[in-house]
Amino acid sequence: MQQFIFIFLAFLCGAVFPTQAAFNGKMASIVGHPILAAILSFVTGLIALIVYAIVTQIPLQQFTAFRTAPWYVWLAGILGAFYVSTIVVLMPRLGVALTFGLVIAGQMTISMIMDHFGLFNLPVREISAGRLLGALLLLAGVVLIRKF
């Protein structure tokens, strides 16, 4: 049952991305620039996370452990900013379906590489013929979305 909940949450997370992109796109048209919309998105996200931490009583003394983090984990914020601002720029030009088809194809490609080599201390899950076929079918879907 727990695995089902995780699968549902992953699906829900994927469903949230296009909605977030649409909202950020609307904000970009209101404020006149996609980067300003991305900044506002991150500000509201930060406020939401702070409220959540307070409400759920997350022990804030654990926060100081960031001092031991490897340098590369700090890139997560930069990657998030790149993701959000790029989606805001691409969505009105490519459409929601093509934009997210390409995003998912990119996610699947790097995810399979990360799994295969166990990058960043992740468990190794080698690329198999079935996984490769699944990725190729996903790319075929992107091509069909682009064509039609």
PDB file of C-alpha atoms in Angstrom:
ATOM      1  CA  MET A   1       0.000   0.000   0.000  1.00  0.00           C
ATOM      2  CA  GLN A   2       2.830   2.391   0.846  1.00  0.00           C
ATOM      3  CA  GLN A   3       4.337   1.873  -2.625  1.00  0.00           C
ATOM      4  CA  PHE A   4       0.981   2.844  -4.167  1.00  0.00           C
ATOM      5  CA  ILE A   5       1.002   6.098  -2.197  1.00  0.00           C
ATOM      6  CA  PHE A   6       4.508   6.885  -3.439  1.00  0.00           C
ATOM      7  CA  ILE A   7       3.495   6.121  -7.030  1.00  0.00           C
ATOM      8  CA  PHE A   8       0.431   8.349  -6.680  1.00  0.00           C
ATOM      9  CA  LEU A   9       2.529  11.176  -5.203  1.00  0.00           C
ATOM     10  CA  ALA A  10       5.009  10.903  -8.085  1.00  0.00           C
ATOM     11  CA  PHE A  11       2.139  11.098 -10.574  1.00  0.00           C
ATOM     12  CA  LEU A  12       0.641  14.040  -8.691  1.00  0.00           C
ATOM     13  CA  CYS A  13       4.007  15.801  -8.692  1.00  0.00           C
ATOM     14  CA  GLY A  14       4.177  15.382 -12.464  1.00  0.00           C
ATOM     15  CA  ALA A  15       0.656  16.768 -12.797  1.00  0.00           C
ATOM     16  CA  VAL A  16       1.590  19.827 -10.755  1.00  0.00           C
ATOM     17  CA  PHE A  17       4.440  20.899 -13.072  1.00  0.00           C
ATOM     18  CA  PRO A  18       2.291  21.972 -16.044  1.00  0.00           C
ATOM     19  CA  THR A  19      -0.087  23.773 -13.686  1.00  0.00           C
ATOM     20  CA  GLN A  20       2.810  25.596 -12.044  1.00  0.00           C
ATOM     21  CA  ALA A  21       4.150  26.483 -15.491  1.00  0.00           C
ATOM     22  CA  ALA A  22       0.799  27.890 -16.560  1.00  0.00           C
ATOM     23  CA  PHE A  23       0.584  29.997 -13.408  1.00  0.00           C
ATOM     24  CA  ASN A  24       4.163  31.211 -13.832  1.00  0.00           C
ATOM     25  CA  GLY A  25       3.457  32.008 -17.483  1.00  0.00           C
ATOM     26  CA  LYS A  26       0.454  34.087 -16.485  1.00  0.00           C
ATOM     27  CA  MET A  27       2.555  35.868 -13.850  1.00  0.00           C
ATOM     28  CA  ALA A  28       5.235  36.562 -16.482  1.00  0.00           C
ATOM     29  CA  SER A  29       2.640  38.230 -18.703  1.00  0.00           C
ATOM     30  CA  ILE A  30       1.425  40.291 -15.746  1.00  0.00           C
ATOM     31  CA  VAL A  31       4.865  41.449 -14.519  1.00  0.00           C
ATOM     32  CA  GLY A  32       6.361  41.638 -18.008  1.00  0.00           C
ATOM     33  CA  HIS A  33       9.337  39.273 -17.664  1.00  0.00           C
ATOM     34  CA  PRO A  34       9.762  35.512 -17.103  1.00  0.00           C
ATOM     35  CA  ILE A  35      12.646  35.958 -14.652  1.00  0.00           C
ATOM     36  CA  LEU A  36      10.526  38.229 -12.444  1.00  0.00           C
ATOM     37  CA  ALA A  37       7.803  35.589 -12.490  1.00  0.00           C
ATOM     38  CA  ALA A  38      10.352  32.929 -11.488  1.00  0.00           C
ATOM     39  CA  ILE A  39      11.577  35.114  -8.609  1.00  0.00           C
ATOM     40  CA  LEU A  40       8.022  35.547  -7.363  1.00  0.00           C
ATOM     41  CA  SER A  41       7.470  31.794  -7.663  1.00  0.00           C
ATOM     42  CA  PHE A  42      10.521  31.087  -5.515  1.00  0.00           C
ATOM     43  CA  VAL A  43       9.538  33.712  -2.935  1.00  0.00           C
ATOM     44  CA  THR A  44       6.079  32.210  -2.476  1.00  0.00           C
ATOM     45  CA  GLY A  45       7.605  28.733  -2.383  1.00  0.00           C
ATOM     46  CA  LEU A  46      10.060  29.831   0.318  1.00  0.00           C
ATOM     47  CA  ILE A  47       7.237  31.310   2.385  1.00  0.00           C
ATOM     48  CA  ALA A  48       5.232  28.085   2.020  1.00  0.00           C
ATOM     49  CA  LEU A  49       8.198  25.973   3.140  1.00  0.00           C
ATOM     50  CA  ILE A  50       8.862  28.195   6.158  1.00  0.00           C
ATOM     51  CA  VAL A  51       5.205  27.977   7.214  1.00  0.00           C
ATOM     52  CA  TYR A  52       5.265  24.190   6.735  1.00  0.00           C
ATOM     53  CA  ALA A  53       8.442  23.874   8.830  1.00  0.00           C
ATOM     54  CA  ILE A  54       6.881  25.916  11.630  1.00  0.00           C
ATOM     55  CA  VAL A  55       3.514  24.126  11.554  1.00  0.00           C
ATOM     56  CA  THR A  56       5.069  20.638  11.498  1.00  0.00           C
ATOM     57  CA  GLN A  57       7.677  21.641  14.088  1.00  0.00           C
ATOM     58  CA  ILE A  58      10.688  20.546  12.094  1.00  0.00           C
ATOM     59  CA  PRO A  59      13.680  20.906  14.444  1.00  0.00           C
ATOM     60  CA  LEU A  60      15.405  23.962  13.021  1.00  0.00           C
ATOM     61  CA  GLN A  61      18.713  23.188  14.773  1.00  0.00           C
ATOM     62  CA  GLN A  62      19.200  20.518  12.078  1.00  0.00           C
ATOM     63  CA  PHE A  63      19.389  23.351   9.573  1.00  0.00           C
ATOM     64  CA  THR A  64      22.978  24.131  10.552  1.00  0.00           C
ATOM     65  CA  ALA A  65      24.092  20.772   9.172  1.00  0.00           C
ATOM     66  CA  PHE A  66      24.302  22.457   5.757  1.00  0.00           C
ATOM     67  CA  ARG A  67      27.895  23.342   6.644  1.00  0.00           C
ATOM     68  CA  THR A  68      28.907  19.735   5.969  1.00  0.00           C
ATOM     69  CA  ALA A  69      27.200  19.524   2.566  1.00  0.00           C
ATOM     70  CA  PRO A  70      29.388  18.857  -0.487  1.00  0.00           C
ATOM     71  CA  TRP A  71      29.788  21.826  -2.834  1.00  0.00           C
ATOM     72  CA  TYR A  72      27.718  20.348  -5.642  1.00  0.00           C
ATOM     73  CA  VAL A  73      24.481  20.115  -3.645  1.00  0.00           C
ATOM     74  CA  TRP A  74      24.342  23.923  -3.675  1.00  0.00           C
ATOM     75  CA  LEU A  75      23.750  23.684  -7.421  1.00  0.00           C
ATOM     76  CA  ALA A  76      20.212  22.419  -6.696  1.00  0.00           C
ATOM     77  CA  GLY A  77      18.948  25.970  -6.198  1.00  0.00           C
ATOM     78  CA  ILE A  78      20.582  27.108  -9.430  1.00  0.00           C
ATOM     79  CA  LEU A  79      19.117  24.136 -11.288  1.00  0.00           C
ATOM     80  CA  GLY A  80      15.674  24.902  -9.853  1.00  0.00           C
ATOM     81  CA  ALA A  81      15.953  28.521 -10.980  1.00  0.00           C
ATOM     82  CA  PHE A  82      17.042  27.376 -14.450  1.00  0.00           C
ATOM     83  CA  TYR A  83      14.142  24.923 -14.633  1.00  0.00           C
ATOM     84  CA  VAL A  84      11.414  27.339 -13.571  1.00  0.00           C
ATOM     85  CA  SER A  85      12.615  30.286 -15.659  1.00  0.00           C
ATOM     86  CA  THR A  86      13.202  28.134 -18.748  1.00  0.00           C
ATOM     87  CA  ILE A  87       9.737  26.565 -18.526  1.00  0.00           C
ATOM     88  CA  VAL A  88       8.179  30.039 -18.318  1.00  0.00           C
ATOM     89  CA  VAL A  89      10.012  31.014 -21.520  1.00  0.00           C
ATOM     90  CA  LEU A  90       9.369  27.785 -23.447  1.00  0.00           C
ATOM     91  CA  MET A  91       5.750  27.011 -22.628  1.00  0.00           C
ATOM     92  CA  PRO A  92       4.132  29.826 -24.623  1.00  0.00           C
ATOM     93  CA  ARG A  93       6.454  29.105 -27.567  1.00  0.00           C
ATOM     94  CA  LEU A  94       6.233  25.302 -27.678  1.00  0.00           C
ATOM     95  CA  GLY A  95       2.923  24.635 -25.923  1.00  0.00           C
ATOM     96  CA  VAL A  96       2.394  22.773 -22.681  1.00  0.00           C
ATOM     97  CA  ALA A  97       2.363  19.223 -24.110  1.00  0.00           C
ATOM     98  CA  LEU A  98       5.528  19.549 -26.196  1.00  0.00           C
ATOM     99  CA  THR A  99       7.390  21.462 -23.488  1.00  0.00           C
ATOM    100  CA  PHE A 100       6.666  18.828 -20.875  1.00  0.00           C
ATOM    101  CA  GLY A 101       7.151  15.956 -23.300  1.00  0.00           C
ATOM    102  CA  LEU A 102      10.674  17.259 -23.869  1.00  0.00           C
ATOM    103  CA  VAL A 103      11.182  17.898 -20.148  1.00  0.00           C
ATOM    104  CA  ILE A 104      10.149  14.325 -19.353  1.00  0.00           C
ATOM    105  CA  ALA A 105      12.393  12.973 -22.117  1.00  0.00           C
ATOM    106  CA  GLY A 106      15.312  14.914 -20.653  1.00  0.00           C
ATOM    107  CA  GLN A 107      14.452  13.716 -17.152  1.00  0.00           C
ATOM    108  CA  MET A 108      14.259  10.118 -18.305  1.00  0.00           C
ATOM    109  CA  THR A 109      17.567  10.302 -20.150  1.00  0.00           C
ATOM    110  CA  ILE A 110      19.576  11.757 -17.269  1.00  0.00           C
ATOM    111  CA  SER A 111      17.723   9.575 -14.746  1.00  0.00           C
ATOM    112  CA  MET A 112      18.729   6.423 -16.590  1.00  0.00           C
ATOM    113  CA  ILE A 113      22.350   7.590 -16.748  1.00  0.00           C
ATOM    114  CA  MET A 114      22.320   8.441 -13.046  1.00  0.00           C
ATOM    115  CA  ASP A 115      20.798   5.048 -12.207  1.00  0.00           C
ATOM    116  CA  HIS A 116      23.191   3.129 -14.458  1.00  0.00           C
ATOM    117  CA  PHE A 117      26.336   4.653 -12.980  1.00  0.00           C
ATOM    118  CA  GLY A 118      25.006   5.214  -9.451  1.00  0.00           C
ATOM    119  CA  LEU A 119      25.934   8.880  -9.651  1.00  0.00           C
ATOM    120  CA  PHE A 120      25.847  10.955  -6.449  1.00  0.00           C
ATOM    121  CA  ASN A 121      25.879   7.757  -4.351  1.00  0.00           C
ATOM    122  CA  LEU A 122      22.534   6.566  -5.713  1.00  0.00           C
ATOM    123  CA  PRO A 123      21.863   2.816  -5.943  1.00  0.00           C
ATOM    124  CA  VAL A 124      22.957   1.302  -9.258  1.00  0.00           C
ATOM    125  CA  ARG A 125      20.148   0.217 -11.568  1.00  0.00           C
ATOM    126  CA  GLU A 126      21.663  -0.763 -14.868  1.00  0.00           C
ATOM    127  CA  ILE A 127      20.131   0.227 -18.178  1.00  0.00           C
ATOM    128  CA  SER A 128      18.299  -2.780 -19.557  1.00  0.00           C
ATOM    129  CA  ALA A 129      16.736  -3.405 -22.940  1.00  0.00           C
ATOM    130  CA  GLY A 130      13.290  -2.811 -21.437  1.00  0.00           C
ATOM    131  CA  ARG A 131      14.291   0.492 -19.873  1.00  0.00           C
ATOM    132  CA  LEU A 132      15.930   1.619 -23.100  1.00  0.00           C
ATOM    133  CA  LEU A 133      12.821   0.660 -25.093  1.00  0.00           C
ATOM    134  CA  GLY A 134      10.664   2.621 -22.649  1.00  0.00           C
ATOM    135  CA  ALA A 135      12.853   5.702 -23.108  1.00  0.00           C
ATOM    136  CA  LEU A 136      12.738   5.348 -26.898  1.00  0.00           C
ATOM    137  CA  LEU A 137       8.946   5.062 -26.806  1.00  0.00           C
ATOM    138  CA  LEU A 138       8.852   8.205 -24.719  1.00  0.00           C
ATOM    139  CA  LEU A 139      10.956  10.001 -27.330  1.00  0.00           C
ATOM    140  CA  ALA A 140       8.643   8.689 -30.040  1.00  0.00           C
ATOM    141  CA  GLY A 141       5.749  10.206 -28.097  1.00  0.00           C
ATOM    142  CA  VAL A 142       7.511  13.574 -28.060  1.00  0.00           C
ATOM    143  CA  VAL A 143       7.997  13.387 -31.826  1.00  0.00           C
ATOM    144  CA  LEU A 144       4.292  12.611 -32.299  1.00  0.00           C
ATOM    145  CA  ILE A 145       3.273  15.499 -30.019  1.00  0.00           C
ATOM    146  CA  ARG A 146       5.523  17.821 -32.040  1.00  0.00           C
ATOM    147  CA  LYS A 147       4.194  16.581 -35.378  1.00  0.00           C
ATOM    148  CA  PHE A 148       0.490  16.722 -34.501  1.00  0.00           C
TER     149      PHE A 148
END
